[in-house]
Amino acid sequence: MQKPSAWITATAMRATMAVRARLAEDSWHEAQQRGVRQYVILGAGLDTYAYRAPLAPDTRVFEVDLPAMTQWKRECLRAADIPEPLSVSYVSTDLTTGALSEDLQQAGFDPALPACFCWLGVSIYLKPDQVMLTLRDIADCAPGSSIVFDYCVHRRHLSEQECAGLDFVAGTLAAQGEHLHSSFEPPLLQHMLHHHGYRHIEDFDASALQTLYGAPLSGIFRLMRATV
């Protein structure tokens, strides 16, 4: 049986995953109201949005992930007899290489038109400079483009209980052969986004997200929404 503190952390993390997806999809729906028709899901994994949501005929969804993950997902779709919508393009790329913009354009992405980016559950596995490389690529997109992404908060900004929760998360990842490679101080991250050309920046901590969605969340991770 898990210790109570571990159980509480795991429960809060599950709520965090649900809320981050909700904020990202809410942001995409708002972008659609503004006429945005390109939705880019970075680290798409087994994301199901494009297979369950009604989309306007002129909408394009770009699912970006490592080649092996993209191949596995498509095999899972075939096994489940779920058709691949014509609106979906699968983009195989490695975010550590700096090839995101080129690979997106080869898949039909139009950099002259605004896009909405969703980037969840990925940044912790990248080094800080690799995270910023991706954010710089997105900042070069057409005005009106936006991104929602999550990030790990540097432990200097966490309570003692949250630090214990972070250690639990790091230990769980290590047991799975993964490692937590980056964390950020919220004010510094906002400053870096401003420096790279993002205009309207919103940082959602656990309190702000609970106000929006009513779910008690861990403060280990935050969500940031920014517009080019």
PDB file of C-alpha atoms in Angstrom:
ATOM      1  CA  MET A   1       0.000   0.000   0.000  1.00  0.00           C
ATOM      2  CA  GLN A   2       1.236   3.483  -0.790  1.00  0.00           C
ATOM      3  CA  LYS A   3       2.020   5.855   2.003  1.00  0.00           C
ATOM      4  CA  PRO A   4      -0.708   8.497   2.430  1.00  0.00           C
ATOM      5  CA  SER A   5       1.598  11.258   1.194  1.00  0.00           C
ATOM      6  CA  ALA A   6       2.364   9.304  -1.983  1.00  0.00           C
ATOM      7  CA  TRP A   7      -1.324   8.563  -2.546  1.00  0.00           C
ATOM      8  CA  ILE A   8      -2.191  12.233  -2.125  1.00  0.00           C
ATOM      9  CA  THR A   9       0.552  13.231  -4.556  1.00  0.00           C
ATOM     10  CA  ALA A  10      -0.598  10.680  -7.141  1.00  0.00           C
ATOM     11  CA  THR A  11      -4.215  11.825  -6.810  1.00  0.00           C
ATOM     12  CA  ALA A  12      -3.232  15.472  -7.254  1.00  0.00           C
ATOM     13  CA  MET A  13      -1.129  14.558 -10.284  1.00  0.00           C
ATOM     14  CA  ARG A  14      -4.061  12.801 -11.945  1.00  0.00           C
ATOM     15  CA  ALA A  15      -6.190  15.899 -11.355  1.00  0.00           C
ATOM     16  CA  THR A  16      -3.404  18.042 -12.797  1.00  0.00           C
ATOM     17  CA  MET A  17      -3.345  15.960 -15.997  1.00  0.00           C
ATOM     18  CA  ALA A  18      -7.095  16.340 -16.432  1.00  0.00           C
ATOM     19  CA  VAL A  19      -7.058  20.081 -15.780  1.00  0.00           C
ATOM     20  CA  ARG A  20      -4.110  20.803 -18.059  1.00  0.00           C
ATOM     21  CA  ALA A  21      -5.898  19.039 -20.928  1.00  0.00           C
ATOM     22  CA  ARG A  22      -9.053  21.017 -20.209  1.00  0.00           C
ATOM     23  CA  LEU A  23      -7.227  24.363 -20.238  1.00  0.00           C
ATOM     24  CA  ALA A  24      -5.470  23.468 -23.490  1.00  0.00           C
ATOM     25  CA  GLU A  25      -8.704  22.478 -25.218  1.00  0.00           C
ATOM     26  CA  ASP A  26     -10.541  25.512 -23.843  1.00  0.00           C
ATOM     27  CA  SER A  27      -7.754  27.686 -25.252  1.00  0.00           C
ATOM     28  CA  TRP A  28      -8.030  25.959 -28.631  1.00  0.00           C
ATOM     29  CA  HIS A  29     -11.789  26.499 -28.690  1.00  0.00           C
ATOM     30  CA  GLU A  30     -11.210  30.202 -27.973  1.00  0.00           C
ATOM     31  CA  ALA A  31      -8.629  30.324 -30.778  1.00  0.00           C
ATOM     32  CA  GLN A  32     -11.136  28.770 -33.172  1.00  0.00           C
ATOM     33  CA  GLN A  33     -13.579  31.553 -32.332  1.00  0.00           C
ATOM     34  CA  ARG A  34     -10.874  33.985 -33.497  1.00  0.00           C
ATOM     35  CA  GLY A  35     -10.564  32.130 -36.790  1.00  0.00           C
ATOM     36  CA  VAL A  36      -7.480  30.022 -36.025  1.00  0.00           C
ATOM     37  CA  ARG A  37      -7.575  26.775 -37.976  1.00  0.00           C
ATOM     38  CA  GLN A  38      -4.231  25.129 -37.187  1.00  0.00           C
ATOM     39  CA  TYR A  39      -3.914  23.101 -33.970  1.00  0.00           C
ATOM     40  CA  VAL A  40      -0.513  21.634 -33.131  1.00  0.00           C
ATOM     41  CA  ILE A  41      -0.238  19.021 -30.386  1.00  0.00           C
ATOM     42  CA  LEU A  42       3.402  18.627 -29.359  1.00  0.00           C
ATOM     43  CA  GLY A  43       4.163  15.293 -27.747  1.00  0.00           C
ATOM     44  CA  ALA A  44       0.770  14.049 -28.898  1.00  0.00           C
ATOM     45  CA  GLY A  45       1.255  10.505 -27.621  1.00  0.00           C
ATOM     46  CA  LEU A  46      -2.175   8.893 -27.292  1.00  0.00           C
ATOM     47  CA  ASP A  47      -4.042  12.205 -27.242  1.00  0.00           C
ATOM     48  CA  THR A  48      -7.599  11.603 -28.472  1.00  0.00           C
ATOM     49  CA  TYR A  49      -8.796  15.124 -29.290  1.00  0.00           C
ATOM     50  CA  ALA A  50      -8.819  14.765 -33.075  1.00  0.00           C
ATOM     51  CA  TYR A  51     -10.791  11.501 -32.882  1.00  0.00           C
ATOM     52  CA  ARG A  52     -13.617  12.687 -30.641  1.00  0.00           C
ATOM     53  CA  ALA A  53     -14.132  16.391 -31.325  1.00  0.00           C
ATOM     54  CA  PRO A  54     -16.087  17.940 -34.205  1.00  0.00           C
ATOM     55  CA  LEU A  55     -13.786  20.037 -36.379  1.00  0.00           C
ATOM     56  CA  ALA A  56     -14.504  22.706 -38.954  1.00  0.00           C
ATOM     57  CA  PRO A  57     -13.857  21.465 -42.519  1.00  0.00           C
ATOM     58  CA  ASP A  58     -10.865  23.767 -42.963  1.00  0.00           C
ATOM     59  CA  THR A  59      -9.193  22.830 -39.661  1.00  0.00           C
ATOM     60  CA  ARG A  60      -5.835  21.038 -39.593  1.00  0.00           C
ATOM     61  CA  VAL A  61      -4.556  19.137 -36.577  1.00  0.00           C
ATOM     62  CA  PHE A  62      -0.837  18.349 -36.458  1.00  0.00           C
ATOM     63  CA  GLU A  63       0.144  15.586 -34.037  1.00  0.00           C
ATOM     64  CA  VAL A  64       3.854  15.862 -33.301  1.00  0.00           C
ATOM     65  CA  ASP A  65       5.890  13.152 -31.607  1.00  0.00           C
ATOM     66  CA  LEU A  66       8.888  10.880 -31.933  1.00  0.00           C
ATOM     67  CA  PRO A  67       8.674   8.470 -34.891  1.00  0.00           C
ATOM     68  CA  ALA A  68       8.297   5.351 -32.730  1.00  0.00           C
ATOM     69  CA  MET A  69       5.471   6.883 -30.692  1.00  0.00           C
ATOM     70  CA  THR A  70       3.647   8.061 -33.810  1.00  0.00           C
ATOM     71  CA  GLN A  71       3.916   4.599 -35.360  1.00  0.00           C
ATOM     72  CA  TRP A  72       2.642   2.912 -32.177  1.00  0.00           C
ATOM     73  CA  LYS A  73      -0.316   5.277 -31.911  1.00  0.00           C
ATOM     74  CA  ARG A  74      -1.366   4.592 -35.483  1.00  0.00           C
ATOM     75  CA  GLU A  75      -1.122   0.859 -34.825  1.00  0.00           C
ATOM     76  CA  CYS A  76      -3.352   1.323 -31.754  1.00  0.00           C
ATOM     77  CA  LEU A  77      -5.880   3.261 -33.832  1.00  0.00           C
ATOM     78  CA  ARG A  78      -6.005   0.514 -36.441  1.00  0.00           C
ATOM     79  CA  ALA A  79      -6.358  -2.171 -33.760  1.00  0.00           C
ATOM     80  CA  ALA A  80      -9.267  -0.252 -32.218  1.00  0.00           C
ATOM     81  CA  ASP A  81     -10.853   0.289 -35.645  1.00  0.00           C
ATOM     82  CA  ILE A  82     -10.659   4.075 -35.202  1.00  0.00           C
ATOM     83  CA  PRO A  83     -10.293   5.860 -38.548  1.00  0.00           C
ATOM     84  CA  GLU A  84      -7.652   8.530 -39.030  1.00  0.00           C
ATOM     85  CA  PRO A  85      -9.428  11.811 -39.830  1.00  0.00           C
ATOM     86  CA  LEU A  86      -8.371  13.552 -43.024  1.00  0.00           C
ATOM     87  CA  SER A  87      -7.805  16.684 -40.935  1.00  0.00           C
ATOM     88  CA  VAL A  88      -4.952  15.046 -38.990  1.00  0.00           C
ATOM     89  CA  SER A  89      -1.316  15.123 -40.065  1.00  0.00           C
ATOM     90  CA  TYR A  90       1.254  13.049 -38.183  1.00  0.00           C
ATOM     91  CA  VAL A  91       4.575  14.811 -37.774  1.00  0.00           C
ATOM     92  CA  SER A  92       7.562  12.751 -36.668  1.00  0.00           C
ATOM     93  CA  THR A  93      10.254  14.901 -35.121  1.00  0.00           C
ATOM     94  CA  ASP A  94      12.641  15.173 -32.195  1.00  0.00           C
ATOM     95  CA  LEU A  95      12.260  18.433 -30.282  1.00  0.00           C
ATOM     96  CA  THR A  96      15.908  18.313 -29.230  1.00  0.00           C
ATOM     97  CA  THR A  97      17.130  18.775 -32.814  1.00  0.00           C
ATOM     98  CA  GLY A  98      15.602  22.155 -33.684  1.00  0.00           C
ATOM     99  CA  ALA A  99      13.807  20.705 -36.718  1.00  0.00           C
ATOM    100  CA  LEU A 100      10.251  21.408 -35.532  1.00  0.00           C
ATOM    101  CA  SER A 101       9.489  24.275 -37.933  1.00  0.00           C
ATOM    102  CA  GLU A 102      10.853  22.446 -40.970  1.00  0.00           C
ATOM    103  CA  ASP A 103       9.079  19.187 -40.137  1.00  0.00           C
ATOM    104  CA  LEU A 104       5.770  20.965 -39.532  1.00  0.00           C
ATOM    105  CA  GLN A 105       5.963  22.773 -42.858  1.00  0.00           C
ATOM    106  CA  GLN A 106       6.753  19.539 -44.677  1.00  0.00           C
ATOM    107  CA  ALA A 107       3.515  18.152 -43.209  1.00  0.00           C
ATOM    108  CA  GLY A 108       1.489  21.078 -44.564  1.00  0.00           C
ATOM    109  CA  PHE A 109       1.683  23.580 -41.715  1.00  0.00           C
ATOM    110  CA  ASP A 110       1.398  27.172 -42.949  1.00  0.00           C
ATOM    111  CA  PRO A 111       3.693  29.479 -40.931  1.00  0.00           C
ATOM    112  CA  ALA A 112       1.955  32.521 -42.425  1.00  0.00           C
ATOM    113  CA  LEU A 113      -1.277  31.621 -40.625  1.00  0.00           C
ATOM    114  CA  PRO A 114      -1.800  31.677 -36.845  1.00  0.00           C
ATOM    115  CA  ALA A 115      -1.813  28.414 -34.934  1.00  0.00           C
ATOM    116  CA  CYS A 116      -2.658  27.154 -31.471  1.00  0.00           C
ATOM    117  CA  PHE A 117      -0.041  24.929 -29.838  1.00  0.00           C
ATOM    118  CA  CYS A 118      -0.644  22.447 -27.032  1.00  0.00           C
ATOM    119  CA  TRP A 119       2.473  21.136 -25.283  1.00  0.00           C
ATOM    120  CA  LEU A 120       1.720  19.006 -22.227  1.00  0.00           C
ATOM    121  CA  GLY A 121       3.758  16.504 -20.251  1.00  0.00           C
ATOM    122  CA  VAL A 122       6.919  16.987 -22.286  1.00  0.00           C
ATOM    123  CA  SER A 123       9.038  19.883 -21.017  1.00  0.00           C
ATOM    124  CA  ILE A 124      10.176  18.057 -17.870  1.00  0.00           C
ATOM    125  CA  TYR A 125      11.974  15.500 -20.040  1.00  0.00           C
ATOM    126  CA  LEU A 126      13.944  18.187 -21.893  1.00  0.00           C
ATOM    127  CA  LYS A 127      16.840  20.312 -20.753  1.00  0.00           C
ATOM    128  CA  PRO A 128      16.070  24.029 -20.225  1.00  0.00           C
ATOM    129  CA  ASP A 129      17.817  25.103 -23.434  1.00  0.00           C
ATOM    130  CA  GLN A 130      15.832  22.504 -25.402  1.00  0.00           C
ATOM    131  CA  VAL A 131      12.585  23.818 -23.921  1.00  0.00           C
ATOM    132  CA  MET A 132      13.512  27.344 -24.944  1.00  0.00           C
ATOM    133  CA  LEU A 133      14.487  26.161 -28.441  1.00  0.00           C
ATOM    134  CA  THR A 134      10.939  24.898 -28.993  1.00  0.00           C
ATOM    135  CA  LEU A 135       9.392  28.043 -27.524  1.00  0.00           C
ATOM    136  CA  ARG A 136      11.547  30.196 -29.833  1.00  0.00           C
ATOM    137  CA  ASP A 137      10.381  28.188 -32.851  1.00  0.00           C
ATOM    138  CA  ILE A 138       6.758  28.811 -31.889  1.00  0.00           C
ATOM    139  CA  ALA A 139       7.451  32.509 -31.300  1.00  0.00           C
ATOM    140  CA  ASP A 140       8.419  32.751 -34.982  1.00  0.00           C
ATOM    141  CA  CYS A 141       4.904  31.730 -36.049  1.00  0.00           C
ATOM    142  CA  ALA A 142       2.349  34.197 -37.395  1.00  0.00           C
ATOM    143  CA  PRO A 143       0.987  36.899 -35.053  1.00  0.00           C
ATOM    144  CA  GLY A 144      -1.984  35.608 -33.101  1.00  0.00           C
ATOM    145  CA  SER A 145      -0.428  32.193 -32.562  1.00  0.00           C
ATOM    146  CA  SER A 146      -0.595  30.884 -29.003  1.00  0.00           C
ATOM    147  CA  ILE A 147       0.675  28.090 -26.813  1.00  0.00           C
ATOM    148  CA  VAL A 148      -0.415  26.326 -23.645  1.00  0.00           C
ATOM    149  CA  PHE A 149       2.316  24.321 -21.942  1.00  0.00           C
ATOM    150  CA  ASP A 150       3.105  22.928 -18.526  1.00  0.00           C
ATOM    151  CA  TYR A 151       6.382  23.102 -16.657  1.00  0.00           C
ATOM    152  CA  CYS A 152       7.917  21.954 -13.401  1.00  0.00           C
ATOM    153  CA  VAL A 153       8.367  24.683 -10.806  1.00  0.00           C
ATOM    154  CA  HIS A 154      11.855  25.085  -9.358  1.00  0.00           C
ATOM    155  CA  ARG A 155      11.954  23.791  -5.804  1.00  0.00           C
ATOM    156  CA  ARG A 156      12.927  27.254  -4.514  1.00  0.00           C
ATOM    157  CA  HIS A 157       9.287  28.180  -5.188  1.00  0.00           C
ATOM    158  CA  LEU A 158       7.783  25.067  -3.568  1.00  0.00           C
ATOM    159  CA  SER A 159       6.694  24.357  -0.017  1.00  0.00           C
ATOM    160  CA  GLU A 160       8.308  21.578   2.008  1.00  0.00           C
ATOM    161  CA  GLN A 161       5.351  19.310   1.247  1.00  0.00           C
ATOM    162  CA  GLU A 162       5.542  20.139  -2.463  1.00  0.00           C
ATOM    163  CA  CYS A 163       9.275  19.393  -2.485  1.00  0.00           C
ATOM    164  CA  ALA A 164       8.485  15.973  -1.018  1.00  0.00           C
ATOM    165  CA  GLY A 165       5.910  15.508  -3.761  1.00  0.00           C
ATOM    166  CA  LEU A 166       8.477  16.502  -6.390  1.00  0.00           C
ATOM    167  CA  ASP A 167      10.895  13.921  -5.003  1.00  0.00           C
ATOM    168  CA  PHE A 168       8.121  11.315  -5.258  1.00  0.00           C
ATOM    169  CA  VAL A 169       7.475  12.237  -8.894  1.00  0.00           C
ATOM    170  CA  ALA A 170      11.200  12.165  -9.723  1.00  0.00           C
ATOM    171  CA  GLY A 171      11.551   8.763  -8.058  1.00  0.00           C
ATOM    172  CA  THR A 172       8.565   7.392  -9.959  1.00  0.00           C
ATOM    173  CA  LEU A 173      10.025   8.609 -13.256  1.00  0.00           C
ATOM    174  CA  ALA A 174      13.438   7.153 -12.436  1.00  0.00           C
ATOM    175  CA  ALA A 175      11.837   3.757 -11.752  1.00  0.00           C
ATOM    176  CA  GLN A 176      10.412   3.930 -15.281  1.00  0.00           C
ATOM    177  CA  GLY A 177      13.770   4.812 -16.804  1.00  0.00           C
ATOM    178  CA  GLU A 178      12.883   8.494 -17.263  1.00  0.00           C
ATOM    179  CA  HIS A 179      14.395  11.557 -15.631  1.00  0.00           C
ATOM    180  CA  LEU A 180      13.243  15.049 -14.769  1.00  0.00           C
ATOM    181  CA  HIS A 181      15.624  17.340 -16.653  1.00  0.00           C
ATOM    182  CA  SER A 182      14.196  20.833 -16.202  1.00  0.00           C
ATOM    183  CA  SER A 183      12.420  23.113 -13.780  1.00  0.00           C
ATOM    184  CA  PHE A 184      11.848  26.850 -13.959  1.00  0.00           C
ATOM    185  CA  GLU A 185      11.346  29.830 -11.707  1.00  0.00           C
ATOM    186  CA  PRO A 186       8.013  31.316 -12.855  1.00  0.00           C
ATOM    187  CA  PRO A 187       9.105  34.994 -13.007  1.00  0.00           C
ATOM    188  CA  LEU A 188      12.261  34.112 -14.939  1.00  0.00           C
ATOM    189  CA  LEU A 189      10.336  31.926 -17.385  1.00  0.00           C
ATOM    190  CA  GLN A 190       7.894  34.758 -18.061  1.00  0.00           C
ATOM    191  CA  HIS A 191      10.826  37.118 -18.638  1.00  0.00           C
ATOM    192  CA  MET A 192      12.361  34.699 -21.160  1.00  0.00           C
ATOM    193  CA  LEU A 193       9.068  34.423 -23.042  1.00  0.00           C
ATOM    194  CA  HIS A 194       8.802  38.214 -23.242  1.00  0.00           C
ATOM    195  CA  HIS A 195      12.378  38.319 -24.516  1.00  0.00           C
ATOM    196  CA  HIS A 196      11.521  35.903 -27.327  1.00  0.00           C
ATOM    197  CA  GLY A 197       8.528  37.911 -28.502  1.00  0.00           C
ATOM    198  CA  TYR A 198       5.534  36.561 -26.618  1.00  0.00           C
ATOM    199  CA  ARG A 199       3.075  39.290 -25.699  1.00  0.00           C
ATOM    200  CA  HIS A 200       0.208  38.233 -23.464  1.00  0.00           C
ATOM    201  CA  ILE A 201       1.484  35.725 -20.881  1.00  0.00           C
ATOM    202  CA  GLU A 202      -0.611  34.015 -18.206  1.00  0.00           C
ATOM    203  CA  ASP A 203       0.876  31.801 -15.496  1.00  0.00           C
ATOM    204  CA  PHE A 204      -1.615  29.440 -13.846  1.00  0.00           C
ATOM    205  CA  ASP A 205      -0.616  28.120 -10.441  1.00  0.00           C
ATOM    206  CA  ALA A 206      -2.601  25.527  -8.471  1.00  0.00           C
ATOM    207  CA  SER A 207      -4.804  28.180  -6.878  1.00  0.00           C
ATOM    208  CA  ALA A 208      -5.727  29.788 -10.205  1.00  0.00           C
ATOM    209  CA  LEU A 209      -6.522  26.426 -11.773  1.00  0.00           C
ATOM    210  CA  GLN A 210      -8.626  25.363  -8.809  1.00  0.00           C
ATOM    211  CA  THR A 211     -10.604  28.597  -9.149  1.00  0.00           C
ATOM    212  CA  LEU A 212     -11.191  27.843 -12.830  1.00  0.00           C
ATOM    213  CA  TYR A 213     -11.966  24.149 -12.617  1.00  0.00           C
ATOM    214  CA  GLY A 214     -12.654  23.339  -8.971  1.00  0.00           C
ATOM    215  CA  ALA A 215     -10.052  20.592  -8.627  1.00  0.00           C
ATOM    216  CA  PRO A 216      -7.440  20.517  -5.831  1.00  0.00           C
ATOM    217  CA  LEU A 217      -4.078  20.359  -7.578  1.00  0.00           C
ATOM    218  CA  SER A 218      -0.423  19.884  -6.875  1.00  0.00           C
ATOM    219  CA  GLY A 219       1.703  23.028  -6.969  1.00  0.00           C
ATOM    220  CA  ILE A 220       4.641  21.141  -8.444  1.00  0.00           C
ATOM    221  CA  PHE A 221       3.591  21.919 -11.992  1.00  0.00           C
ATOM    222  CA  ARG A 222       2.106  25.044 -13.508  1.00  0.00           C
ATOM    223  CA  LEU A 223       0.526  25.902 -16.817  1.00  0.00           C
ATOM    224  CA  MET A 224       1.496  28.870 -18.920  1.00  0.00           C
ATOM    225  CA  ARG A 225      -0.456  30.374 -21.806  1.00  0.00           C
ATOM    226  CA  ALA A 226       1.198  32.873 -24.113  1.00  0.00           C
ATOM    227  CA  THR A 227       0.374  34.629 -27.372  1.00  0.00           C
ATOM    228  CA  VAL A 228       2.726  35.726 -30.137  1.00  0.00           C
TER     229      VAL A 228
END
